CSV table of C-alpha atoms and ligand atoms in Angstrom, one decimal:
chain,number,residue,atom,x,y,z
A,1,MET,CA,81.9,95.7,75.7
A,2,THR,CA,84.9,93.8,77.0
A,3,THR,CA,87.1,92.4,74.4
A,4,ILE,CA,89.2,89.3,75.2
A,5,ALA,CA,92.3,89.1,73.0
A,6,ILE,CA,93.5,85.2,72.9
A,7,PRO,CA,96.6,84.3,71.2
A,8,GLY,CA,96.8,80.5,70.3
A,9,GLY,CA,92.9,80.0,71.0
A,10,ALA,CA,91.8,78.4,67.6
A,11,ASN,CA,91.3,74.9,69.4
A,12,PRO,CA,87.9,73.2,71.1
A,13,GLU,CA,89.1,73.9,74.7
A,14,ILE,CA,89.0,77.5,74.3
A,15,ARG,CA,86.0,77.3,71.7
A,16,GLU,CA,84.0,75.5,74.5
A,17,ALA,CA,85.3,78.0,77.1
A,18,ILE,CA,84.1,81.0,74.8
A,19,THR,CA,80.8,79.2,74.4
A,20,LYS,CA,80.5,79.0,78.3
A,21,ALA,CA,81.6,82.7,78.7
A,22,LYS,CA,79.0,83.9,76.2
A,23,GLN,CA,75.9,82.1,78.0
A,24,LYS,CA,77.3,83.6,81.1
A,25,PHE,CA,78.0,87.2,80.3
A,26,GLY,CA,76.1,87.4,76.9
A,27,SER,CA,76.6,90.5,75.1
A,28,LYS,CA,78.9,92.1,78.4
A,29,ILE,CA,81.7,90.2,76.1
A,30,ASP,CA,83.7,89.7,73.1
A,31,PHE,CA,86.4,87.4,71.6
A,32,THR,CA,88.8,87.9,69.4
A,33,ILE,CA,91.0,85.2,68.6
A,34,TYR,CA,94.5,85.2,66.8
A,35,ASP,CA,96.0,82.1,65.3
A,36,VAL,CA,97.6,80.6,62.3
A,37,GLU,CA,94.3,79.5,61.2
A,38,ASP,CA,91.1,78.7,62.6
A,39,ASN,CA,89.6,75.5,62.1
A,40,GLY,CA,86.5,75.6,64.0
A,41,ALA,CA,83.3,77.8,64.1
A,42,GLY,CA,81.9,79.8,67.2
A,43,ASP,CA,81.0,83.2,68.3
A,44,TYR,CA,84.2,85.3,68.0
A,45,HIS,CA,86.2,87.5,65.8
A,46,PHE,CA,89.2,85.5,64.1
A,47,VAL,CA,92.5,87.4,62.9
A,48,ALA,CA,95.2,85.3,60.9
A,49,CYS,CA,98.5,85.4,62.0
A,50,SER,CA,102.2,84.2,61.2
A,51,PRO,CA,103.3,81.9,63.6
A,52,GLU,CA,105.5,84.5,64.4
A,53,THR,CA,103.1,87.2,65.1
A,54,VAL,CA,100.2,85.4,67.0
A,55,ILE,CA,101.5,86.6,70.1
A,56,SER,CA,102.5,90.1,69.7
A,57,THR,CA,99.6,90.9,67.4
A,58,ALA,CA,97.5,89.9,70.4
A,59,VAL,CA,99.4,91.9,73.2
A,60,LYS,CA,99.7,95.1,70.6
A,61,SER,CA,95.9,94.7,70.8
A,62,VAL,CA,95.6,95.0,74.9
A,63,ALA,CA,98.4,97.8,74.6
A,64,THR,CA,96.5,99.8,72.0
A,65,GLY,CA,93.2,99.5,73.9
A,66,GLU,CA,91.3,97.5,71.3
A,67,ALA,CA,91.0,94.4,73.8
A,68,GLN,CA,90.8,94.9,77.9
A,69,ILE,CA,91.8,91.5,78.9
A,70,LEU,CA,94.3,89.3,77.2
A,71,MET,CA,93.4,85.6,77.7
A,72,LYS,CA,96.7,83.0,77.4
A,73,GLY,CA,95.3,80.1,74.3
A,74,ILE,CA,97.5,77.0,73.1
A,75,VAL,CA,101.5,79.1,73.4
A,76,GLN,CA,104.1,78.9,75.6
A,77,THR,CA,103.7,80.6,79.3
A,78,HIS,CA,107.1,82.1,78.9
A,79,ASP,CA,107.0,83.2,75.4
A,80,LEU,CA,103.8,85.4,76.6
A,81,LEU,CA,105.1,86.8,79.6
A,82,LYS,CA,108.1,87.6,77.7
A,83,GLU,CA,106.0,89.8,75.0
A,84,VAL,CA,104.2,91.2,77.6
A,85,LEU,CA,107.1,92.8,79.5
A,86,LYS,CA,108.3,94.2,76.4
A,87,LYS,CA,108.8,98.2,77.1
A,88,GLU,CA,107.3,98.8,73.7
A,89,TYR,CA,103.8,98.0,74.8
A,90,ASP,CA,104.1,100.0,78.0
A,91,LEU,CA,101.8,97.6,79.7
A,92,ARG,CA,103.7,97.8,83.3
A,93,GLN,CA,101.6,99.5,85.9
A,94,GLN,CA,103.6,98.3,89.0
A,95,LYS,CA,107.5,97.3,89.1
A,96,LEU,CA,107.2,93.7,89.2
A,97,LEU,CA,104.0,91.9,87.5
A,98,SER,CA,103.1,88.7,89.5
A,99,HIS,CA,100.5,85.8,88.9
A,100,VAL,CA,97.5,86.0,91.5
A,101,ALA,CA,95.2,82.4,91.2
A,102,MET,CA,91.8,82.6,92.6
A,103,ILE,CA,90.9,79.0,94.3
A,104,HIS,CA,87.0,78.0,95.1
A,105,LEU,CA,87.4,74.6,97.4
A,106,PRO,CA,84.5,73.1,99.0
A,107,GLN,CA,85.9,72.9,102.2
A,108,MET,CA,86.1,76.7,102.4
A,109,ASP,CA,83.5,79.6,103.1
A,110,ARG,CA,85.7,81.7,100.9
A,111,PRO,CA,87.8,81.9,97.9
A,112,ILE,CA,91.6,82.1,98.7
A,113,LEU,CA,93.7,83.8,96.1
A,114,LEU,CA,97.4,82.8,95.8
A,115,THR,CA,100.6,84.0,94.8
A,116,ASP,CA,103.1,84.0,93.2
A,117,SER,CA,102.6,80.4,91.3
A,118,GLY,CA,102.9,81.1,87.7
A,119,MET,CA,105.3,84.0,87.4
A,120,ASN,CA,108.5,84.8,89.7
A,121,ILE,CA,110.4,82.3,90.0
A,122,ALA,CA,112.4,83.1,93.3
A,123,PRO,CA,111.7,86.4,94.8
A,124,ASP,CA,114.0,88.3,97.2
A,125,VAL,CA,112.4,90.5,100.0
A,126,GLU,CA,112.1,93.4,97.8
A,127,GLN,CA,109.9,91.7,95.0
A,128,LEU,CA,107.9,89.6,97.5
A,129,VAL,CA,107.0,92.4,99.3
A,130,GLN,CA,105.9,93.7,95.9
A,131,ILE,CA,103.9,90.1,95.2
A,132,ALA,CA,101.9,90.7,98.3
A,133,ASP,CA,101.3,94.4,97.8
A,134,ASN,CA,99.7,93.2,94.2
A,135,ALA,CA,97.9,90.4,95.8
A,136,ILE,CA,96.6,93.2,98.6
A,137,THR,CA,95.4,95.4,95.8
A,138,THR,CA,93.7,92.4,93.8
A,139,ALA,CA,92.0,91.2,96.6
A,140,GLN,CA,90.5,94.9,97.1
A,141,LYS,CA,89.4,95.4,93.7
A,142,ILE,CA,87.3,91.8,94.2
A,143,GLY,CA,85.6,92.7,97.6
A,144,ILE,CA,87.9,91.8,100.1
A,145,GLU,CA,89.0,95.1,101.9
A,146,GLU,CA,91.4,94.5,104.4
A,147,PRO,CA,92.7,90.9,103.4
A,148,LYS,CA,94.9,88.5,105.7
A,149,VAL,CA,98.1,88.0,103.9
A,150,ALA,CA,99.8,84.8,105.1
A,151,LEU,CA,103.6,84.4,104.3
A,152,LEU,CA,103.9,80.8,103.8
A,153,SER,CA,106.8,78.6,105.1
A,154,SER,CA,107.0,75.2,106.9
A,155,ALA,CA,106.3,76.4,110.5
A,156,GLU,CA,104.8,79.2,112.4
A,157,ILE,CA,108.5,79.6,114.8
A,158,PHE,CA,111.4,81.4,113.2
A,159,ASN,CA,114.1,79.4,111.6
A,160,PRO,CA,117.0,81.5,110.4
A,161,LYS,CA,118.0,78.5,109.0
A,162,MET,CA,115.1,78.4,106.8
A,163,PRO,CA,115.2,80.7,103.4
A,164,SER,CA,111.4,81.0,103.7
A,165,SER,CA,111.4,81.5,107.0
A,166,VAL,CA,113.7,84.4,107.0
A,167,LEU,CA,111.8,85.5,103.5
A,168,ALA,CA,108.3,85.7,105.4
A,169,LYS,CA,109.9,87.6,108.7
A,170,GLU,CA,111.6,90.4,106.6
A,171,VAL,CA,108.3,91.2,104.7
A,172,THR,CA,106.3,90.9,107.6
A,173,GLU,CA,108.3,93.7,109.3
A,174,GLN,CA,108.0,95.7,106.1
A,175,MET,CA,104.5,95.5,105.6
A,176,GLN,CA,103.1,96.7,108.8
A,177,ASP,CA,101.6,100.0,107.4
A,178,ARG,CA,99.3,98.3,104.7
A,179,ARG,CA,95.7,98.2,104.5
A,180,ALA,CA,95.8,94.9,105.0
A,181,THR,CA,97.5,92.4,107.9
A,182,VAL,CA,100.5,90.8,106.4
A,183,TYR,CA,102.0,87.8,108.5
A,184,GLY,CA,104.6,85.5,108.8
A,185,PRO,CA,106.3,82.7,108.9
A,186,LEU,CA,103.5,80.5,108.7
A,187,SER,CA,102.3,76.9,107.8
A,188,LEU,CA,99.6,76.1,105.6
A,189,ASP,CA,97.3,74.8,108.2
A,190,LEU,CA,97.6,77.8,110.6
A,191,ALA,CA,96.9,80.0,107.8
A,192,LEU,CA,93.8,78.2,106.8
A,193,SER,CA,92.8,75.6,109.4
A,194,LYS,CA,90.8,76.9,112.4
A,195,GLU,CA,91.1,72.9,113.8
A,196,ALA,CA,94.6,73.3,113.3
A,197,VAL,CA,94.8,76.9,115.4
A,198,ALA,CA,92.7,75.2,117.9
A,199,HIS,CA,95.1,72.0,118.5
A,200,LYS,CA,98.0,73.6,118.3
A,201,HIS,CA,97.0,76.3,120.5
A,202,PHE,CA,98.2,78.9,117.9
A,203,THR,CA,97.6,83.0,118.7
A,204,GLY,CA,98.7,85.2,116.0
A,205,PRO,CA,97.3,88.3,113.9
A,206,ILE,CA,96.4,85.2,111.4
A,207,ALA,CA,94.8,82.1,112.6
A,208,GLY,CA,93.3,79.9,109.9
A,209,ASP,CA,91.7,82.7,108.3
A,210,ALA,CA,93.8,83.8,105.4
A,211,ASP,CA,92.4,85.6,102.4
A,212,VAL,CA,96.0,85.3,100.5
A,213,LEU,CA,98.4,82.9,100.3
A,214,VAL,CA,102.3,83.7,99.7
A,215,VAL,CA,104.7,81.3,98.6
A,216,PRO,CA,108.4,81.7,98.7
A,217,THR,CA,109.2,80.1,95.2
A,218,ILE,CA,107.3,79.5,92.3
A,219,ASP,CA,107.9,75.6,93.0
A,220,THR,CA,106.3,75.7,96.3
A,221,GLY,CA,103.1,77.8,94.8
A,222,ASN,CA,102.9,75.5,91.7
A,223,VAL,CA,103.1,72.3,93.8
A,224,LEU,CA,100.5,73.4,95.8
A,225,TYR,CA,98.3,74.2,93.2
A,226,LYS,CA,98.4,71.5,91.6
A,227,SER,CA,97.8,69.4,94.7
A,228,LEU,CA,94.7,71.4,94.8
A,229,LEU,CA,93.4,70.8,91.7
A,230,LEU,CA,94.2,66.7,91.8
A,231,PHE,CA,93.2,66.3,95.2
A,232,GLY,CA,91.0,68.9,96.7
A,233,GLN,CA,88.7,69.4,94.4
A,234,ALA,CA,89.6,72.9,93.5
A,235,VAL,CA,88.2,75.4,91.1
A,236,MET,CA,90.6,77.9,90.3
A,237,GLY,CA,91.4,80.6,87.8
A,238,GLY,CA,94.5,82.9,87.7
A,239,THR,CA,95.8,86.4,86.1
A,240,ILE,CA,98.9,88.0,85.9
A,241,VAL,CA,98.3,91.1,87.8
A,242,GLY,CA,100.5,94.5,88.2
A,243,THR,CA,99.9,95.4,84.6
A,244,LYS,CA,97.2,97.5,83.0
A,245,VAL,CA,95.0,95.1,81.6
A,246,PRO,CA,94.5,91.5,83.4
A,247,ILE,CA,96.0,88.8,81.8
A,248,VAL,CA,94.1,85.6,82.1
A,249,LEU,CA,96.7,82.7,82.0
A,250,THR,CA,94.8,79.2,81.9
A,251,SER,CA,96.6,76.1,80.8
A,252,ARG,CA,95.2,73.0,78.5
A,253,SER,CA,94.6,70.8,80.9
A,254,ASP,CA,92.3,73.4,83.2
A,255,SER,CA,88.7,72.6,83.1
A,256,ALA,CA,86.5,74.6,81.3
A,257,GLU,CA,84.9,75.3,84.6
A,258,SER,CA,88.3,76.6,85.1
A,259,LYS,CA,88.8,78.7,82.6
A,260,LEU,CA,85.5,80.5,83.0
A,261,LEU,CA,86.3,81.1,86.6
A,262,SER,CA,89.5,82.9,85.3
A,263,LEU,CA,87.7,85.2,83.2
A,264,GLU,CA,85.1,85.8,85.8
A,265,PHE,CA,88.5,86.4,88.2
A,266,ALA,CA,89.6,89.2,85.3
A,267,MET,CA,86.5,90.9,84.7
A,268,LYS,CA,86.0,91.6,88.3
A,269,GLN,CA,89.0,93.2,88.7
A,270,LEU,CA,88.2,95.4,85.4
A,271,GLY,CA,85.4,96.6,87.9
A,272,GLY,CA,84.4,100.1,87.3
A,273,GLU,CA,86.7,100.3,84.5
A,274,GLU,CA,84.2,97.5,82.5
A,275,HIS,CA,83.4,99.1,79.4
A,276,GLU,CA,79.7,99.2,78.3
B,301,LIG,N1,107.6,92.2,86.4
B,301,LIG,C1,108.7,93.4,86.0
B,301,LIG,N2,109.4,93.0,85.0
B,301,LIG,C2,110.0,91.8,84.7
B,301,LIG,C3,109.9,90.7,85.5
B,301,LIG,C4,108.3,91.1,86.7
B,301,LIG,N3,108.0,89.6,86.9
B,301,LIG,N4,110.8,89.5,85.6
B,301,LIG,C5,111.5,90.0,84.8
B,301,LIG,N5,111.4,91.4,84.5
B,301,LIG,C6,111.9,92.2,83.4
B,301,LIG,C7,113.7,92.4,83.9
B,301,LIG,O1,113.7,93.2,84.8
B,301,LIG,C8,114.1,92.5,82.3
B,301,LIG,O2,114.4,94.0,82.2
B,301,LIG,C9,113.5,92.0,81.8
B,301,LIG,O3,112.1,91.6,82.1
B,301,LIG,C10,114.0,90.2,81.3
B,301,LIG,O4,113.9,89.8,82.7
B,301,LIG,P1,114.8,87.9,82.7
B,301,LIG,O5,115.9,88.3,82.0
B,301,LIG,O6,115.2,87.9,84.0
B,301,LIG,O7,113.7,87.2,82.5
B,301,LIG,P2,113.4,86.6,81.4
B,301,LIG,O8,113.0,87.5,80.1
B,301,LIG,O9,114.1,85.4,80.9
B,301,LIG,O10,111.9,85.7,81.7
B,301,LIG,C11,110.9,86.3,82.5
B,301,LIG,C12,109.9,85.4,82.9
B,301,LIG,C13,108.3,86.0,83.6
B,301,LIG,C14,109.3,84.8,81.5
B,301,LIG,C15,110.3,84.1,83.7
B,301,LIG,O11,110.7,84.6,84.8
B,301,LIG,C16,109.7,82.9,83.9
B,301,LIG,O12,109.9,82.3,82.9
B,301,LIG,N6,108.8,82.6,84.4
B,301,LIG,C17,107.8,81.5,84.7
B,301,LIG,C18,107.0,81.6,84.2
B,301,LIG,C19,106.1,79.8,83.6
B,301,LIG,O13,106.8,79.1,83.1
B,301,LIG,N7,104.9,79.8,84.0
B,301,LIG,C20,104.2,78.9,84.3
B,301,LIG,C21,105.0,77.6,85.1
B,301,LIG,S1,104.1,77.7,86.6
């Protein structure tokens, strides 16, 4: 049995996601909502908290092992992440925590991972290496054994005046020994579109077949994420990784389908550690 702790979960959108998740996973999962008051009903446990302790009580429940996944309800992302980062919980597994989104697009025959469009604001080279490493680990946990990791920039030709190009080149140089192909700078079309690759006669270790997109800043990632959601018919979900437990980040505007995908993504990351 996997228990999912949800701070700020007492609202209709989260209750709908819980109902759908219960239909999908049955008795394999169990939910505990942490909130000030519960004004609905559903198949979950409820823990009443003061407004100041909603987040901390839920985070404590994953730190003590009572719950195995933390899922954001209607609380501020920044406040939740600041709580998770507190040393007293000992939740960090890697030096740097990062956000990985899983994207399903009707145009693609495979899921694409996108990082970091949710946590690290403007990573330096060392941080981007860790972000890419976290994504490789996540990809491998969900069954992509040797992921192709594209470091995005505006163009594939190195430009020393373009910060994302410089970042991508340095990260590529530092990550040649991984069980993955890490390559950049690369533009989005060359990372994902075989037609663009053919049209531009591009040859390289990643040519339209990327599994993971690494963006240079949170702003690039957030704009890409929301464009795909608004205009690309994408269904996507995301988690914070590098922690001892997956942390599902959903936003209020996510569809119930996206919330469910986020949860499935987190469950897959638990893999063999899934609690019976
Ligand atoms: N991994 C591990 N440790 C970290 C990380 C990280 N990703 N980020 C910060 N820390 C550590 C620092 O080393 C330090 O010890 C402590 O945490 C505080 O660090 P600060 O002062 O740099 O950072 P904070 O506390 O002001 O903010 C950290 C956040 C992750 C909350 C911040 O980066 C943030 O707000 N990110 C954007 C989140 C967001 O709004 N996402 C939604 C929109 S897409």
